[in-house]
Short mmCIF file of C-alpha atoms and ligand atoms in Angstrom, two decimals:
data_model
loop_
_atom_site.label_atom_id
_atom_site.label_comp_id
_atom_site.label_asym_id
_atom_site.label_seq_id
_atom_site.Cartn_x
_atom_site.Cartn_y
_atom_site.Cartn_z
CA UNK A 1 -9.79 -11.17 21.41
CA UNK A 2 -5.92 -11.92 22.15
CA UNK A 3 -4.43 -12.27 25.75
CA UNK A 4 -1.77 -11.79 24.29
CA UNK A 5 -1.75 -7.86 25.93
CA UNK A 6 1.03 -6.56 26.90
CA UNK A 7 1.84 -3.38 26.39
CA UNK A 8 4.63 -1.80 23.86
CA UNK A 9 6.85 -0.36 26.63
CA UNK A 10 9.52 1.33 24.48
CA UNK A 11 10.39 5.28 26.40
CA UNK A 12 11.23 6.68 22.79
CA UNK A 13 7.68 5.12 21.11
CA UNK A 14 6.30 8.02 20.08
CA UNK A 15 2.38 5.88 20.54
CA UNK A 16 0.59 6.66 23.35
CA UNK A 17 -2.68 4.38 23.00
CA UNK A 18 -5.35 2.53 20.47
CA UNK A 19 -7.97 4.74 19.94
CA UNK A 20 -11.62 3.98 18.30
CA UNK A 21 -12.33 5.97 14.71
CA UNK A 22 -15.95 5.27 15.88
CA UNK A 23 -16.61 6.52 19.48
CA UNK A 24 -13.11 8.05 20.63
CA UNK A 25 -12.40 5.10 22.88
CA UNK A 26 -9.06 4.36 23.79
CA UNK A 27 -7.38 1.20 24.65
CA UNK A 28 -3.50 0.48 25.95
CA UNK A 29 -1.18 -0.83 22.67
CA UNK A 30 -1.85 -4.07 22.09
CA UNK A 31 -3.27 -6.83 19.59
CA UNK A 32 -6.51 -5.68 18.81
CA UNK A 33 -8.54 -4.08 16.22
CA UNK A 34 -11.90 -3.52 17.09
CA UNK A 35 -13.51 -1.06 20.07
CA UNK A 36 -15.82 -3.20 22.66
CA UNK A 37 -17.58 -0.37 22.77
CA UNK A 38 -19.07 0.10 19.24
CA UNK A 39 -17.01 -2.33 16.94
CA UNK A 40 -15.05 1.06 15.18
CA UNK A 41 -11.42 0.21 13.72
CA UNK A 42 -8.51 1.40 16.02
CA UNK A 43 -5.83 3.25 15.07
CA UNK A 44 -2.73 4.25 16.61
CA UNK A 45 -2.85 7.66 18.81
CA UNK A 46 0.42 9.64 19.90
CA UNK A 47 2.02 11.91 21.99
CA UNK A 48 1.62 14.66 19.66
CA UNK A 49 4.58 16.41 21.89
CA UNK A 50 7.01 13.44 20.72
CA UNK A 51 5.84 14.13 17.16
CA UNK A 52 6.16 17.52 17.15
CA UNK A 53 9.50 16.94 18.73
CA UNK A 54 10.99 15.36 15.48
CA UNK A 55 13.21 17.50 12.86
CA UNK A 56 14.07 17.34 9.46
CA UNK A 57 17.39 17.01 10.42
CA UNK A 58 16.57 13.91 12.76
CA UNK A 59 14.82 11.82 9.81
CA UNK A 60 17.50 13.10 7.15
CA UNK A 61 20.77 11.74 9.52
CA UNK A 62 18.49 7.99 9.50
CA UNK A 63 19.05 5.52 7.68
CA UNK A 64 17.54 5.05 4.05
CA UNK A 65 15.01 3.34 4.73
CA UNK A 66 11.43 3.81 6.47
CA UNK A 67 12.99 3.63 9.52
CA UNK A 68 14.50 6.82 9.34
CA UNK A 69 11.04 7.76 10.04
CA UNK A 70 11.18 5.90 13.23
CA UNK A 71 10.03 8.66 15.40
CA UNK A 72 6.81 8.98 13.97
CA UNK A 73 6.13 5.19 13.64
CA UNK A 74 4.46 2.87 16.77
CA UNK A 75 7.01 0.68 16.44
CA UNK A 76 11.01 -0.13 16.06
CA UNK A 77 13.04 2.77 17.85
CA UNK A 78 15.39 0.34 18.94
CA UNK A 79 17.09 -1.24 15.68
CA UNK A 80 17.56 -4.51 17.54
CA UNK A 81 13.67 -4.85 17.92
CA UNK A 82 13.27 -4.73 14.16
CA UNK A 83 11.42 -7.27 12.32
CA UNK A 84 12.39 -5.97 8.56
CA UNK A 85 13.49 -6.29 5.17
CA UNK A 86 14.43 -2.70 5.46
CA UNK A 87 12.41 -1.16 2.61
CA UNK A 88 11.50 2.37 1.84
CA UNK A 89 13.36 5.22 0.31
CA UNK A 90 12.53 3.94 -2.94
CA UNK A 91 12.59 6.04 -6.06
CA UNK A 92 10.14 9.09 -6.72
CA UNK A 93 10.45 9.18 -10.90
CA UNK A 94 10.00 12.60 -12.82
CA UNK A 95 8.01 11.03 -15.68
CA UNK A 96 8.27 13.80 -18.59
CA UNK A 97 7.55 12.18 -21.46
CA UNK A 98 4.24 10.54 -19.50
CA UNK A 99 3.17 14.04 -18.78
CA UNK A 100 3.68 14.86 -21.97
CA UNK A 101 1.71 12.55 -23.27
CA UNK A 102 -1.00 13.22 -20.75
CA UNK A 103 -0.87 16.60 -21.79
CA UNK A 104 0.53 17.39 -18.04
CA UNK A 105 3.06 19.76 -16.84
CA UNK A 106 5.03 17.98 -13.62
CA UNK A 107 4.27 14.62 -12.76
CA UNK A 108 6.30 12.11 -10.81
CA UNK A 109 5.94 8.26 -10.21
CA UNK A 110 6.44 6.93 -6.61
CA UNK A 111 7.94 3.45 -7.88
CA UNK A 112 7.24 1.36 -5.04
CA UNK A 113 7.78 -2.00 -6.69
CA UNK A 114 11.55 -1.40 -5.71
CA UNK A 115 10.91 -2.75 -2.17
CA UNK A 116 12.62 -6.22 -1.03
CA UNK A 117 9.60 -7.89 -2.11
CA UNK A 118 8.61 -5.47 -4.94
CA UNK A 119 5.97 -4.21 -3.56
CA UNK A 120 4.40 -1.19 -0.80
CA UNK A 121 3.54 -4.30 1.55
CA UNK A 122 6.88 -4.14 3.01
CA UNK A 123 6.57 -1.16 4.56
CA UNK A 124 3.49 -2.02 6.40
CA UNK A 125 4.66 -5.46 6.90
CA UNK A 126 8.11 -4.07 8.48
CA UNK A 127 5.98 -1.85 11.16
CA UNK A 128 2.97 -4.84 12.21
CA UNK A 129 6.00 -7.66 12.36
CA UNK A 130 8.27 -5.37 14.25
CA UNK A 131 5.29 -4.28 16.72
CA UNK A 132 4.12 -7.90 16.61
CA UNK A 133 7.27 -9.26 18.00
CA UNK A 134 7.29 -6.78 20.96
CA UNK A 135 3.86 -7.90 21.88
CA UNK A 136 5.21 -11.50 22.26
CA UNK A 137 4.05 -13.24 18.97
CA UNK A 138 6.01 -16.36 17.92
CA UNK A 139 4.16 -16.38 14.68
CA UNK A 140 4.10 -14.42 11.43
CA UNK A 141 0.21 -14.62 9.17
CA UNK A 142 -2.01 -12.38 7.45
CA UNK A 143 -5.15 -12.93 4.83
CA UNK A 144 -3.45 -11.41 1.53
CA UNK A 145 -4.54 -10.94 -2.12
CA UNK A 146 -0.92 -11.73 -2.91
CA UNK A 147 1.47 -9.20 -2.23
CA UNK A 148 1.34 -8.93 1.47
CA UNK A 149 1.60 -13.02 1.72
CA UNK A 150 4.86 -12.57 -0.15
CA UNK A 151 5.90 -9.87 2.15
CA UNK A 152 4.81 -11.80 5.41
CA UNK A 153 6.38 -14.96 4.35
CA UNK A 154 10.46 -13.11 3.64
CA UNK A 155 9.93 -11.17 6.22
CA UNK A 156 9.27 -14.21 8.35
CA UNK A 157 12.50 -16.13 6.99
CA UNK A 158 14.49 -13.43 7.39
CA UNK A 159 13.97 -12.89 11.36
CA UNK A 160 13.98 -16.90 11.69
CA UNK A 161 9.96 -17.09 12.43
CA UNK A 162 7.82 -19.52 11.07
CA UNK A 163 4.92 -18.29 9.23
CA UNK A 164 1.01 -19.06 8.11
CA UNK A 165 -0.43 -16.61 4.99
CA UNK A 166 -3.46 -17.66 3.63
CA UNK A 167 -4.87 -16.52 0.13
CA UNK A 168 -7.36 -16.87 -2.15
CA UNK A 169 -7.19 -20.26 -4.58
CA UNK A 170 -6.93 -18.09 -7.74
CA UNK A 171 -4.19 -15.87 -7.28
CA UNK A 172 -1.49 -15.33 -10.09
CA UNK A 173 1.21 -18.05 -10.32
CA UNK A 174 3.98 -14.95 -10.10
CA UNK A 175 2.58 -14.35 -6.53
CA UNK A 176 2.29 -17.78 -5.57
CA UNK A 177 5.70 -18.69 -6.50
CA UNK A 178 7.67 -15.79 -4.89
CA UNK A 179 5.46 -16.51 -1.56
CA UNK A 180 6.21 -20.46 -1.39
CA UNK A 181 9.98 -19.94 -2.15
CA UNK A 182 10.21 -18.72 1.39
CA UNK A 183 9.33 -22.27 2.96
CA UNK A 184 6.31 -20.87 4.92
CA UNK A 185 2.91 -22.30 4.91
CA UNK A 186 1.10 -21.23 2.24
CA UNK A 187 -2.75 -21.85 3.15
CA UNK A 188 -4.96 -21.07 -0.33
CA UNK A 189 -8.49 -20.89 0.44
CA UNK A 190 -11.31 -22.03 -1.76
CA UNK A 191 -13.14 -18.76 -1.73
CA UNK A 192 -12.96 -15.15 -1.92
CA UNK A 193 -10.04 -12.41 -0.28
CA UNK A 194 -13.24 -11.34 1.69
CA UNK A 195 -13.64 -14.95 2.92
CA UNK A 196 -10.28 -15.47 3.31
CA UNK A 197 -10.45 -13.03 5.73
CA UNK A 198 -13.31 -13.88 7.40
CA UNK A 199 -11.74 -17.16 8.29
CA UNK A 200 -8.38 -15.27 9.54
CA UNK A 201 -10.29 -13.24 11.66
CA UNK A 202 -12.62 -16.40 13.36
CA UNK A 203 -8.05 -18.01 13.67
CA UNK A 204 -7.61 -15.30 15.71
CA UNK A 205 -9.83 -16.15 18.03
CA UNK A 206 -8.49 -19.97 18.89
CA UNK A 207 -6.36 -21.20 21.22
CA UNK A 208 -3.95 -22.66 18.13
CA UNK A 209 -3.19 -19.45 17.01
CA UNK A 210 -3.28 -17.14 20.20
CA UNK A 211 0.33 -17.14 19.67
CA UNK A 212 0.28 -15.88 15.61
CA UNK A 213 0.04 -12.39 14.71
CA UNK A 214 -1.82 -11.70 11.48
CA UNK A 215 -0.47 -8.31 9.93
CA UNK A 216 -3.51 -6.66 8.99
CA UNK A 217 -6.15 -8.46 11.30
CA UNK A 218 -5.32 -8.66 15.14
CA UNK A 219 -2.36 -6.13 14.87
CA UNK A 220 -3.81 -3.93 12.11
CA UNK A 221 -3.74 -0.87 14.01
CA UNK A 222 -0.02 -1.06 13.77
CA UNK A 223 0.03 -2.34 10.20
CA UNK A 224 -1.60 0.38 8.60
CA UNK A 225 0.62 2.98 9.72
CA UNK A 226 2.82 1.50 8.15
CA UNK A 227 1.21 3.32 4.88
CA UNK A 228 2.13 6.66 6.11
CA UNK A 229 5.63 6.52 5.50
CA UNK A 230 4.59 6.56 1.82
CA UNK A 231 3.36 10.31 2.17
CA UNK A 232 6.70 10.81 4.30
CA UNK A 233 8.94 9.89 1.50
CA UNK A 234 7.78 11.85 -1.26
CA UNK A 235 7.51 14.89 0.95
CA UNK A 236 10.84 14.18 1.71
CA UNK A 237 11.78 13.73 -1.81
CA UNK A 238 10.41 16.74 -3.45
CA UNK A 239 12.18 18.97 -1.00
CA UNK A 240 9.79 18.96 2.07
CA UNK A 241 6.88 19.65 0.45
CA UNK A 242 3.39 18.15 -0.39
CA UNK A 243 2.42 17.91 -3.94
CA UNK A 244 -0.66 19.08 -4.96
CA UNK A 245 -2.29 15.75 -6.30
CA UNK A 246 -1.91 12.08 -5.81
CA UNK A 247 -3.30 9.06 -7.54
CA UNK A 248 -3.61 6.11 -5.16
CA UNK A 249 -4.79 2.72 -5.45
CA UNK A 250 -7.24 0.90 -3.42
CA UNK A 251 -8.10 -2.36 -1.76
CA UNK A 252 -9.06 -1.73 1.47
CA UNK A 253 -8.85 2.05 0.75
CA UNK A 254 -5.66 1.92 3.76
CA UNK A 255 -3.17 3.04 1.54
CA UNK A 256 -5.00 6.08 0.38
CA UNK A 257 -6.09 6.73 4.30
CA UNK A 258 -3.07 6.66 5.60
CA UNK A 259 -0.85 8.68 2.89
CA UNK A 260 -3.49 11.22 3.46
CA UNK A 261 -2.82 10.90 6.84
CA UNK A 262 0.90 11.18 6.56
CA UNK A 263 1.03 14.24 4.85
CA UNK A 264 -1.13 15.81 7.72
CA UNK A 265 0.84 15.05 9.91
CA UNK A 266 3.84 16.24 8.30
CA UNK A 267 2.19 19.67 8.36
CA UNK A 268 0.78 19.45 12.00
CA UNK A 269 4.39 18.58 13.05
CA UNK A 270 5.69 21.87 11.54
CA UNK A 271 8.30 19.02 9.06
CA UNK A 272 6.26 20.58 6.15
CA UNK A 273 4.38 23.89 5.17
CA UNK A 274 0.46 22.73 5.60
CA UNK A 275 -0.19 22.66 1.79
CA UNK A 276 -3.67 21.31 0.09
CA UNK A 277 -3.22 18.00 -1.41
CA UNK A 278 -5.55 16.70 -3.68
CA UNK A 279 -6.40 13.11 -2.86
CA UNK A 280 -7.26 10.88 -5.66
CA UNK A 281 -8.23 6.86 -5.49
CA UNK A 282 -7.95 4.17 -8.22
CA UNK A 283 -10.24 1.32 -7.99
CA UNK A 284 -10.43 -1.76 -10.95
CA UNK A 285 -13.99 -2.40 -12.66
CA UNK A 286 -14.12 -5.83 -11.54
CA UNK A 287 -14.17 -4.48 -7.90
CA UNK A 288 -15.07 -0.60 -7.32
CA UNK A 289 -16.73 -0.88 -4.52
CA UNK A 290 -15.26 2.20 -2.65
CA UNK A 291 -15.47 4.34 -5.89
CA UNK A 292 -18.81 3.44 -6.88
CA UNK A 293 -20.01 4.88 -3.30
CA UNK A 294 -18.42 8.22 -4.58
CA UNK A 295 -20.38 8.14 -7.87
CA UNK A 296 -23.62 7.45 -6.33
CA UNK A 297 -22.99 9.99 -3.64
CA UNK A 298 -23.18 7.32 -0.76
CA UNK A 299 -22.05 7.19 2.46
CA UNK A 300 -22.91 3.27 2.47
CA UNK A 301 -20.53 0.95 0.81
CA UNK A 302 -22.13 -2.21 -0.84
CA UNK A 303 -19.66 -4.95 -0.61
CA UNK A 304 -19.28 -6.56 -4.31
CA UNK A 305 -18.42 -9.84 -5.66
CA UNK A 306 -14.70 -9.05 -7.32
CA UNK A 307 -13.92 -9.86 -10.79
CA UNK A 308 -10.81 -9.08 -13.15
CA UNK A 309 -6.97 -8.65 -13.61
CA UNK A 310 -6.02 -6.39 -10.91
CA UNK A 311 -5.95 -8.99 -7.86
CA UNK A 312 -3.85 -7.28 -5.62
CA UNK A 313 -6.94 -4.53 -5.16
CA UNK A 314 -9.62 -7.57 -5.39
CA UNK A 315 -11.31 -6.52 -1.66
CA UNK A 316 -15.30 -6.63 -2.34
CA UNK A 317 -15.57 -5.61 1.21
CA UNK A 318 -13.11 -2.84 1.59
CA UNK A 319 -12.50 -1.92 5.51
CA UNK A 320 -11.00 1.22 5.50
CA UNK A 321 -13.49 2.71 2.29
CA UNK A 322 -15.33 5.12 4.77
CA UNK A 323 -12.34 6.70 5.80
CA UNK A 324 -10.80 6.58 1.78
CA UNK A 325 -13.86 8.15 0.67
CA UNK A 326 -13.94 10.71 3.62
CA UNK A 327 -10.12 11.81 2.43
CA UNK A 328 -11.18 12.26 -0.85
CA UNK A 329 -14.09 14.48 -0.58
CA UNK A 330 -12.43 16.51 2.32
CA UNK A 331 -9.56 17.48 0.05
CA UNK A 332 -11.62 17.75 -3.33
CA UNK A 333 -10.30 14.97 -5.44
CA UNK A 334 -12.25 12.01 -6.80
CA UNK A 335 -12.34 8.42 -7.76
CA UNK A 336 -12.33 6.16 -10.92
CA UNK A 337 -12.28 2.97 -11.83
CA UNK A 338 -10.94 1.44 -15.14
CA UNK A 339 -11.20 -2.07 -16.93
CA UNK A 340 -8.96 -5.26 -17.59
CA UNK A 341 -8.32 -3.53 -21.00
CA UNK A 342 -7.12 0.13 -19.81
CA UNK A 343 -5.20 -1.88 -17.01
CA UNK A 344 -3.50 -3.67 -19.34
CA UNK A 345 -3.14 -0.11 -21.70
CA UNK A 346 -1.87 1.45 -18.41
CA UNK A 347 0.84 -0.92 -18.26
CA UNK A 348 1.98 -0.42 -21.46
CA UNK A 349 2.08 3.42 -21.11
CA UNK A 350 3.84 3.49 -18.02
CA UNK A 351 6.90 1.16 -19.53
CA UNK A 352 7.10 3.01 -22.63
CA UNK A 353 7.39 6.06 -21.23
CA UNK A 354 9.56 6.01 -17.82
CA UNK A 355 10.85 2.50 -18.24
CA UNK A 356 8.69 1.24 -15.56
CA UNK A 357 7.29 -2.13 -15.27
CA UNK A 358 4.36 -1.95 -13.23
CA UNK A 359 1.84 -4.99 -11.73
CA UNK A 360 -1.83 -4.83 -12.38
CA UNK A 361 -2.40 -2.16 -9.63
CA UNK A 362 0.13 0.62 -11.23
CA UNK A 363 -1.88 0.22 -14.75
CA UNK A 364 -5.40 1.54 -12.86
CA UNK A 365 -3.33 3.83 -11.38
CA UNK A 366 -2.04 4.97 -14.37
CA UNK A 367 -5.05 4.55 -16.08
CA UNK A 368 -7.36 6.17 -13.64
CA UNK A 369 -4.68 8.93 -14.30
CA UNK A 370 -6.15 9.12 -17.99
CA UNK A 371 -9.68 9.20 -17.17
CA UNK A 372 -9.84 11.62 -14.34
CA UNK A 373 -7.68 14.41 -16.59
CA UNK A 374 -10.51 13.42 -19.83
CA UNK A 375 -13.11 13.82 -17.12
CA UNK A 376 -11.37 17.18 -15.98
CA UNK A 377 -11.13 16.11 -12.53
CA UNK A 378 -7.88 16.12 -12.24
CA UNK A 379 -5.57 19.70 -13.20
CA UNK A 380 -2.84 19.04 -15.82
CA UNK A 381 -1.20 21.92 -14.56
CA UNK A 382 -0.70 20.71 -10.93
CA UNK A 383 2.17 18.82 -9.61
CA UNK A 384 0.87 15.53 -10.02
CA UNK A 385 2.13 12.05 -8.07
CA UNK A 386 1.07 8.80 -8.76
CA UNK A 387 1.87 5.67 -6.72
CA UNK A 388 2.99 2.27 -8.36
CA UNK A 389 2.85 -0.09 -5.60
CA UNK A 390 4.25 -3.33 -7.13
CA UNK A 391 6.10 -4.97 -9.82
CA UNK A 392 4.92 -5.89 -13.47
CA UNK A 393 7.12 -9.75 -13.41
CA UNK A 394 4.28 -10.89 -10.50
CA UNK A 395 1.34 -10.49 -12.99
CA UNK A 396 3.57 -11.50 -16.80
CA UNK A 397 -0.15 -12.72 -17.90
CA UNK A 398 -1.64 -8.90 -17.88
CA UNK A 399 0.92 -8.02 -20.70
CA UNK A 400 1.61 -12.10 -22.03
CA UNK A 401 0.63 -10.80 -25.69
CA UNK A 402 4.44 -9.07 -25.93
CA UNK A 403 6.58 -10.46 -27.67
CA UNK A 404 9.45 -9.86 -29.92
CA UNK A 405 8.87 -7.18 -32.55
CA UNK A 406 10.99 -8.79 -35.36
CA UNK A 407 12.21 -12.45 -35.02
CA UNK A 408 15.49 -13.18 -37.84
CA UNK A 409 18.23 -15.43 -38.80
CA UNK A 410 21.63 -14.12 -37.79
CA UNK A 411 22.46 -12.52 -41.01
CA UNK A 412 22.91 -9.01 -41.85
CA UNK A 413 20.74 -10.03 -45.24
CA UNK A 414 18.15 -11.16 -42.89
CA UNK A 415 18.51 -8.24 -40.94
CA UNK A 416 18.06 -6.22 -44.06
CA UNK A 417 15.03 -7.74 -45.49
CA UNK A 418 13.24 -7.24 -42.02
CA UNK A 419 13.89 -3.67 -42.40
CA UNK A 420 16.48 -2.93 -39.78
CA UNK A 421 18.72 -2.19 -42.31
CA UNK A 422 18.82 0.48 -45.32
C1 PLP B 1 -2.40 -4.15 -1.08
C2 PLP B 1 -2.13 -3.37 -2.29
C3 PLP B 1 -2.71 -2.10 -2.52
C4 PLP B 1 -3.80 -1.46 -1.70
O1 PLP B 1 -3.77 -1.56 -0.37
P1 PLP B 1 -4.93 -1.10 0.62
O2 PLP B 1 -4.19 -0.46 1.71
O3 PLP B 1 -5.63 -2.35 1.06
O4 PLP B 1 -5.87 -0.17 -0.09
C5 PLP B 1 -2.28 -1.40 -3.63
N1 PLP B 1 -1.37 -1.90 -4.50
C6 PLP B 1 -0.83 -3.12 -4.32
C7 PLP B 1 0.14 -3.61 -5.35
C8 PLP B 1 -1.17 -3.88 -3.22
O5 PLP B 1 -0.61 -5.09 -3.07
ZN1 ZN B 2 -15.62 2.74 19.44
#
């Protein structure tokens, strides 16, 4: 463990302690991740008086961005503390002619690829850097499957830090590019996500990098709530309310936790009316580790070996899958996975029909949209949100078969005899 442990000090921080998913232990705020006691993942507990303190009218006077939600986050009360891109607030899409389509009656897209770095990483990047910095770290890292390592790295620049990410050797050239551009160190690793972060978690523990925060190992707690404010938003945005259902993607299964999470709190705080919310998580083919568990109705997940387009979710050994799986049966949705080809369909679909251009993980969302209303999992008649969490110009080689539909000489004869003419 860290000695780097001193504790976040801030009057207004709404965080009162880490405490153990496992065993209830708790532990002062600090870098670390894991309970002595019995190894359980620590998350962030609060004073639930400060939360319950918060009003609409607080968050809606913020600023438009996630830290408007600053009250209910474990870090960055004080602007000056910030380590951010300022993302958030980004559009929640009423997609009509995709529920159409779908055969669906209100739908919306959460279109999170219009964050700084284009994708939901930001926002959990924002909280862990911001928290980070308080704790005393000099240094910005993380083990990433691409879009986080492109998140760490800006974020990094911006605030004048220097910064490590490390990824696996095989990532697409769209993510390695828009990482590198930030002058970082780029570290790509001959192996695996999972064994990329296996090796990020044995850095942690070295004197060389006692002074480097990695986002979502050592300060992970603080990371992943960063998720939440994903649950806030669209609450926000449809009026203060919860929808009904939400497609999700997974990786580690965080995201899904923790937007679960949200919108319980929201409702526990009295910010909401406590509405049921259908919880629904997309996984890829190639690596459906988490969903698979669902199928087979176990409480066990067997790490696989990932395969396939979708990258970004490419986690074999998915941390948080317990919990994903526990918020999914708890509120009565389900889980599907789809392959390279639907992906690649669900791309298509979502740009034709609400102009937009999604990364691998928004086509198994929107795929895994498809399948669960043919499987009758999922109510057409429900107000329906699904979450696009990055951009389609990262991954060009998913769609790289488009191209232009007529090609002509600059004559209106030509034009004619290709048929866009009478
Ligand atoms: C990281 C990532 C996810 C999933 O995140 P988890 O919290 O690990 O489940 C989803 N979509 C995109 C585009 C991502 O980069
Ligand atoms: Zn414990």
């Amino acid at each position: 463990m860290t000695s780097l442990a001193t504790p976040v000090t801030v009057a207004d921080n709404p965080a009162r302690a880490l405490v153990c998913r496992g065993c209830g232990a708790e532990y002062p705020l600090a870098a670390q991740h894991a309970c002595h006691q019995c190894f359980g993942p620590l998350e962030i507990g609060y004073h639930t008086d400060r939360l319950a303190a918060v009003t609409r009218e607080q968050i809606e006077a913020g600023p438009q961005n996630i830290w408007r939600y600053a009250a209910l986050l474990p870090a960055g009360q004080d602007p000056a503390s910030r380590v951010t891109l300022n993302p958030g607030m980004t559009p929640l899409i009423r997609a009509d002619p995709l529920a159409r389509e779908l055969g669906m009656k209100a739908l919306w897209v959460k279109d999170d690829s219009a964050n700084p770095t284009h994708s939901f990483k930001d926002r959990v990047v924002s909280v862990a850097l911001t928290a980070a910095k308080g704790l005393g770290f000099t240094r910005y890292a993380c083990a990433s499957t691409g879009n986080l390592a492109n998140s760490v790295a800006a974020h990094a620049a911006r605030s004048g830090a220097p910064s490590m990410v490390f990824i696996p050797y095989d990532l697409e050239r769209g993510k390695v590019i828009t990482t590198a551009v930030y002058g970082g160190d780029v570290v790509a690793i001959e192996g695996s996500y999972d064994d990329v972060n296996r090796l990020c978690q044995e850095l942690t523990e070295t004197d060389e990098f006692e002074q480097t925060a990695f986002v979502n190992v050592n300060v992970r707690p603080f990371y992943a709530e960063g998720s939440k404010t994903l649950g806030y938003e669209v609450a926000e945005q449809l009026g203060w309310r919860i929808p009904e259902q939400v497609v999700i993607p997974m990786a580690s299964g965080e995201l899904l936790t923790k937007i679960d999470r949200g919108f319980g709190e929201l409702a526990e705080t009295g910010l909401v009316e406590a509405a049921p919310c259908k919880v629904f998580g997309a996984q890829s083919s190639g690596c459906a580790p988490i969903a698979t568990a669902l199928h087979n109705g176990a409480d066990e997940i067997v790490p696989v070996k990932p395969t396939g387009i979708a990258k970004s979710l490419n986690i074999g050994s998915p941390a948080a899958g317990p919990y994903a799986l526990e918020s999914v049966k708890r509120t009565g949705g389900w889980m599907e996975h789809v392959d390279d080809e639907e992906i690649r369909e669900g791309i298509r679909l979502l740009a034709r029909t609400t102009g937009v251009f999604a990364e691998t993980a928004g086509g198994v969302v929107v795929a895994t949209l498809r399948k669960l209303l043919e499987a009758g999992k999922l109510d057409p008649e429900a107000e329906t949100v699904i979450y696009n969490t990055g951009e389609g110009l990262k991954t060009l080689d998913a769609v790289a078969g488009a191209g232009p539909t007529h090609e002509i000489k600059p004559s209106l004869r030509a034009a004619k005899t290709a048929g866009l003419l009478a």
